[in-house]
Coordinates of C-alpha atoms and ligand atoms in Angstrom, one line a residue:
X1 CA -58.9 -38.1 -58.1
X2 CA -60.2 -35.8 -55.5
X3 CA -57.8 -33.5 -53.7
X4 CA -58.4 -32.5 -50.0
X5 CA -55.6 -29.9 -48.9
X6 CA -55.7 -30.2 -45.1
X7 CA -55.4 -26.7 -43.9
X8 CA -53.6 -28.1 -40.6
X9 CA -50.4 -27.6 -42.7
X10 CA -51.6 -24.1 -43.8
X11 CA -49.9 -20.9 -42.1
X12 CA -52.5 -20.1 -39.6
X13 CA -51.5 -16.3 -39.6
X14 CA -53.1 -16.1 -43.3
X15 CA -55.1 -19.2 -43.2
X16 CA -57.9 -18.0 -45.8
X17 CA -55.3 -16.8 -48.1
X18 CA -53.1 -19.8 -48.0
X19 CA -56.2 -21.8 -48.4
X20 CA -57.1 -20.0 -51.2
X21 CA -53.9 -20.7 -53.1
X22 CA -54.8 -24.6 -53.2
X23 CA -58.0 -24.0 -54.3
X24 CA -57.0 -21.7 -57.3
X25 CA -54.3 -24.3 -58.0
X26 CA -57.2 -26.9 -58.5
X27 CA -57.7 -28.5 -55.5
X28 CA -61.2 -29.9 -54.7
X29 CA -61.9 -30.2 -51.2
X30 CA -60.9 -28.4 -48.0
X31 CA -60.1 -30.6 -45.1
X32 CA -60.5 -29.5 -41.5
X33 CA -58.5 -31.6 -39.0
X34 CA -60.1 -31.0 -35.8
X35 CA -58.3 -32.1 -32.4
X36 CA -59.4 -32.5 -28.8
X37 CA -55.9 -33.2 -27.0
X38 CA -57.7 -36.4 -25.7
X39 CA -58.7 -38.6 -28.7
X40 CA -55.3 -37.6 -30.2
X41 CA -52.2 -36.1 -28.3
X42 CA -52.7 -32.8 -30.0
X43 CA -55.3 -29.7 -30.2
X44 CA -55.8 -28.0 -33.3
X45 CA -58.7 -25.8 -33.7
X46 CA -62.5 -26.0 -33.8
X47 CA -65.5 -24.6 -35.6
X48 CA -64.9 -20.9 -35.0
X49 CA -61.6 -21.2 -37.3
X50 CA -63.8 -22.9 -39.8
X51 CA -66.2 -20.1 -39.8
X52 CA -63.1 -17.9 -40.8
X53 CA -62.7 -20.2 -44.1
X54 CA -67.1 -20.0 -44.7
X55 CA -66.4 -17.2 -47.2
X56 CA -63.9 -18.6 -49.3
X57 CA -65.6 -22.0 -49.7
X58 CA -69.1 -20.4 -50.3
X59 CA -67.4 -18.0 -53.1
X60 CA -65.6 -21.2 -54.5
X61 CA -68.3 -23.5 -53.9
X62 CA -65.8 -26.0 -52.0
X63 CA -67.0 -28.9 -50.1
X64 CA -65.9 -28.5 -46.3
X65 CA -64.4 -31.9 -45.5
X66 CA -64.4 -32.3 -41.5
X67 CA -62.4 -34.9 -39.7
X68 CA -63.4 -35.0 -36.1
X69 CA -60.5 -36.6 -34.0
X70 CA -62.2 -36.2 -31.1
X71 CA -63.9 -38.0 -28.3
X72 CA -68.0 -37.8 -27.9
X73 CA -68.5 -36.0 -31.5
X74 CA -72.0 -36.1 -30.9
X75 CA -72.0 -33.2 -28.6
X76 CA -70.6 -31.0 -31.5
X77 CA -72.0 -32.0 -34.9
X78 CA -74.3 -29.6 -34.9
X79 CA -71.6 -26.6 -34.2
X80 CA -69.9 -28.0 -37.4
X81 CA -73.1 -28.2 -39.5
X82 CA -74.1 -24.6 -38.4
X83 CA -70.5 -23.5 -40.1
X84 CA -71.0 -25.1 -43.2
X85 CA -69.6 -28.7 -43.3
X86 CA -70.8 -30.8 -46.1
X87 CA -69.0 -34.0 -44.6
X88 CA -68.5 -35.1 -41.5
X89 CA -66.2 -37.7 -40.5
X90 CA -65.8 -39.5 -37.0
X91 CA -63.7 -42.0 -35.6
X92 CA -64.7 -45.6 -35.4
X93 CA -62.8 -45.7 -32.3
X94 CA -64.7 -42.6 -30.6
X95 CA -68.1 -43.9 -31.3
X96 CA -69.6 -46.6 -29.1
X97 CA -73.1 -46.0 -30.8
X98 CA -71.7 -45.3 -34.4
X99 CA -75.1 -46.0 -36.3
X100 CA -76.8 -43.2 -34.3
X101 CA -73.9 -40.9 -34.8
X102 CA -74.0 -41.8 -38.5
X103 CA -77.7 -41.1 -38.5
X104 CA -77.2 -37.6 -36.8
X105 CA -75.0 -36.3 -39.3
X106 CA -77.4 -37.0 -41.9
X107 CA -80.1 -35.5 -39.7
X108 CA -78.0 -32.3 -39.8
X109 CA -77.8 -32.7 -43.8
X110 CA -74.3 -33.3 -43.9
X111 CA -72.9 -36.6 -45.6
X112 CA -71.4 -39.1 -42.9
X113 CA -67.9 -40.4 -43.0
X114 CA -66.1 -42.8 -40.6
X115 CA -62.4 -42.9 -40.3
X116 CA -60.4 -45.9 -39.1
X117 CA -56.8 -45.8 -37.4
X118 CA -54.1 -47.7 -38.8
X119 CA -54.6 -50.6 -36.2
X120 CA -58.0 -50.7 -36.4
X121 CA -59.5 -53.5 -38.9
X122 CA -61.8 -53.0 -41.6
X123 CA -64.4 -55.5 -40.5
X124 CA -65.6 -53.0 -37.6
X125 CA -67.1 -51.1 -40.8
X126 CA -69.1 -54.1 -42.2
X127 CA -72.4 -53.5 -40.7
X128 CA -72.5 -49.5 -41.3
X129 CA -70.8 -49.5 -44.6
X130 CA -74.2 -49.3 -46.6
X131 CA -75.0 -46.1 -44.5
X132 CA -71.8 -44.2 -45.2
X133 CA -70.8 -41.6 -47.9
X134 CA -67.1 -41.9 -46.9
X135 CA -64.7 -44.1 -45.2
X136 CA -61.3 -42.4 -44.3
X137 CA -58.1 -44.8 -43.9
X138 CA -55.8 -43.1 -41.5
X139 CA -52.5 -43.9 -43.1
X140 CA -50.6 -42.5 -40.1
X141 CA -51.6 -42.6 -36.5
X142 CA -53.7 -39.2 -36.0
X143 CA -52.6 -36.4 -34.2
X144 CA -50.1 -34.6 -36.2
X145 CA -49.0 -33.6 -40.0
X146 CA -45.8 -34.5 -41.4
X147 CA -45.7 -37.9 -40.2
X148 CA -44.2 -40.8 -42.6
X149 CA -47.1 -42.9 -44.5
X150 CA -47.6 -46.3 -43.0
X151 CA -47.3 -48.4 -46.1
X152 CA -49.8 -51.1 -45.2
X153 CA -52.4 -48.7 -46.0
X154 CA -52.4 -49.6 -49.8
X155 CA -53.5 -52.7 -48.9
X156 CA -56.0 -51.9 -46.7
X157 CA -57.6 -49.5 -49.1
X158 CA -57.7 -52.5 -51.9
X159 CA -59.5 -54.3 -49.2
X160 CA -61.7 -51.5 -48.4
X161 CA -62.9 -51.2 -51.9
X162 CA -63.9 -54.7 -51.7
X163 CA -65.5 -54.7 -48.6
X164 CA -67.7 -51.5 -49.9
X165 CA -68.4 -53.5 -53.3
X166 CA -69.5 -56.6 -51.4
X167 CA -72.1 -54.7 -49.2
X168 CA -73.2 -52.6 -51.9
X169 CA -71.9 -49.4 -50.2
X170 CA -71.4 -46.3 -52.6
X171 CA -69.1 -44.5 -50.0
X172 CA -65.8 -42.9 -51.1
X173 CA -62.5 -44.0 -49.8
X174 CA -60.4 -41.4 -48.5
X175 CA -56.8 -41.7 -47.2
X176 CA -55.1 -39.3 -44.9
X177 CA -51.6 -39.0 -43.6
X178 CA -48.3 -39.2 -45.0
X179 CA -49.4 -38.7 -48.7
X180 CA -47.0 -37.2 -51.4
X181 CA -47.0 -37.2 -55.3
X182 CA -44.5 -40.0 -54.8
X183 CA -46.9 -42.5 -53.3
X184 CA -50.4 -41.2 -54.3
X185 CA -50.5 -43.2 -57.3
X186 CA -50.5 -46.4 -55.5
X187 CA -53.3 -45.2 -53.4
X188 CA -55.5 -44.3 -56.5
X189 CA -54.7 -47.7 -58.1
X190 CA -55.7 -49.3 -55.0
X191 CA -59.3 -47.7 -55.0
X192 CA -58.9 -44.3 -53.3
X193 CA -61.2 -41.6 -54.5
X194 CA -60.0 -38.7 -52.0
X195 CA -56.7 -37.9 -51.2
X196 CA -55.8 -35.5 -48.2
X197 CA -52.6 -34.0 -48.0
X198 CA -51.4 -31.5 -45.8
X199 CA -47.5 -30.9 -46.0
X200 CA -47.1 -32.0 -49.5
X201 CA -49.6 -29.2 -50.2
X202 CA -48.5 -26.1 -48.0
X203 CA -44.8 -26.6 -47.7
X204 CA -43.2 -24.8 -50.5
X205 CA -45.1 -23.3 -53.8
X206 CA -48.5 -24.5 -53.5
X207 CA -49.4 -24.3 -56.9
X208 CA -46.5 -26.5 -57.8
X209 CA -47.2 -29.0 -55.3
X210 CA -50.9 -29.2 -56.5
X211 CA -49.7 -29.7 -59.8
X212 CA -47.2 -32.4 -58.8
X213 CA -50.3 -34.5 -57.4
X214 CA -52.3 -34.1 -60.8
X215 CA -49.3 -35.0 -62.7
X216 CA -48.6 -38.4 -60.6
X217 CA -52.0 -39.5 -61.0
X218 CA -52.3 -38.6 -64.7
X219 CA -53.6 -41.5 -67.1
X220 CA -51.9 -41.4 -70.1
X221 CA -53.1 -43.6 -73.1
Ligands
DX5_1 C1 -53.4 -36.3 -39.1 C2 -54.2 -35.5 -39.8 C3 -54.1 -35.2 -41.4 C4 -52.8 -34.6 -41.1 C5 -52.4 -34.7 -42.7 O1 -53.7 -36.4 -37.8 O2 -55.8 -36.3 -39.7 O3 -54.9 -34.9 -42.1 O4 -53.0 -33.3 -41.1 O5 -51.1 -34.3 -42.9 P1 -49.7 -34.7 -43.9 O6 -50.2 -34.8 -45.1 O7 -48.7 -33.8 -43.5 O8 -49.6 -36.1 -43.1
ZN2 ZN1 -57.5 -35.8 -41.6

């Protein structure tokens, strides 16, 4: 399991130091939640804040996993690539020309992901699946950290695994929203490769929290 802490839940007053705690504890990626107040009813931060984390990710060789919850993401892809994004994920619901957007992300040298909201059916990804590096299944309605996990997401992950296999896609499956050590195992068993966690990593002791995720997903003989 790849663990991608969402810095949305970190202490912005000491963002890089708090993010470093998660990486020191063994987290794999850093997840960057960009919200525009239009696509989702909340504003978070953009590329300049990511730049503040650039030294940390370069030093530690950490993939920067950017989740754009914004309208017209095509306008900003270059900005996010310029501050070191490794993966850029856009929302299916925000992209009328999704194929073009995915191509634009690849042309910038980044891996491309597509996110689907809880009410968006997976069938919308059927045609694009072979071109994707990642599918992000939202397990809450995007916009805020700390929301309750939507149980139906486990079945959606399982169906996504089948869809990807059927289309010959090698895309990773990422799950985002309300994931905790208590429900993570059901997701990895259903086929999730990447787990995003905000509050469950940054609230309380970060090292203990990361360890709890590892413990919950460890396979014993
Ligand atoms: C939701 C964001 C998530 C969120 C996860 O809009 O995309 O990444 O920050 O936070 P938790 O783990 O607290 O649900
Ligand atoms: Zn996210």
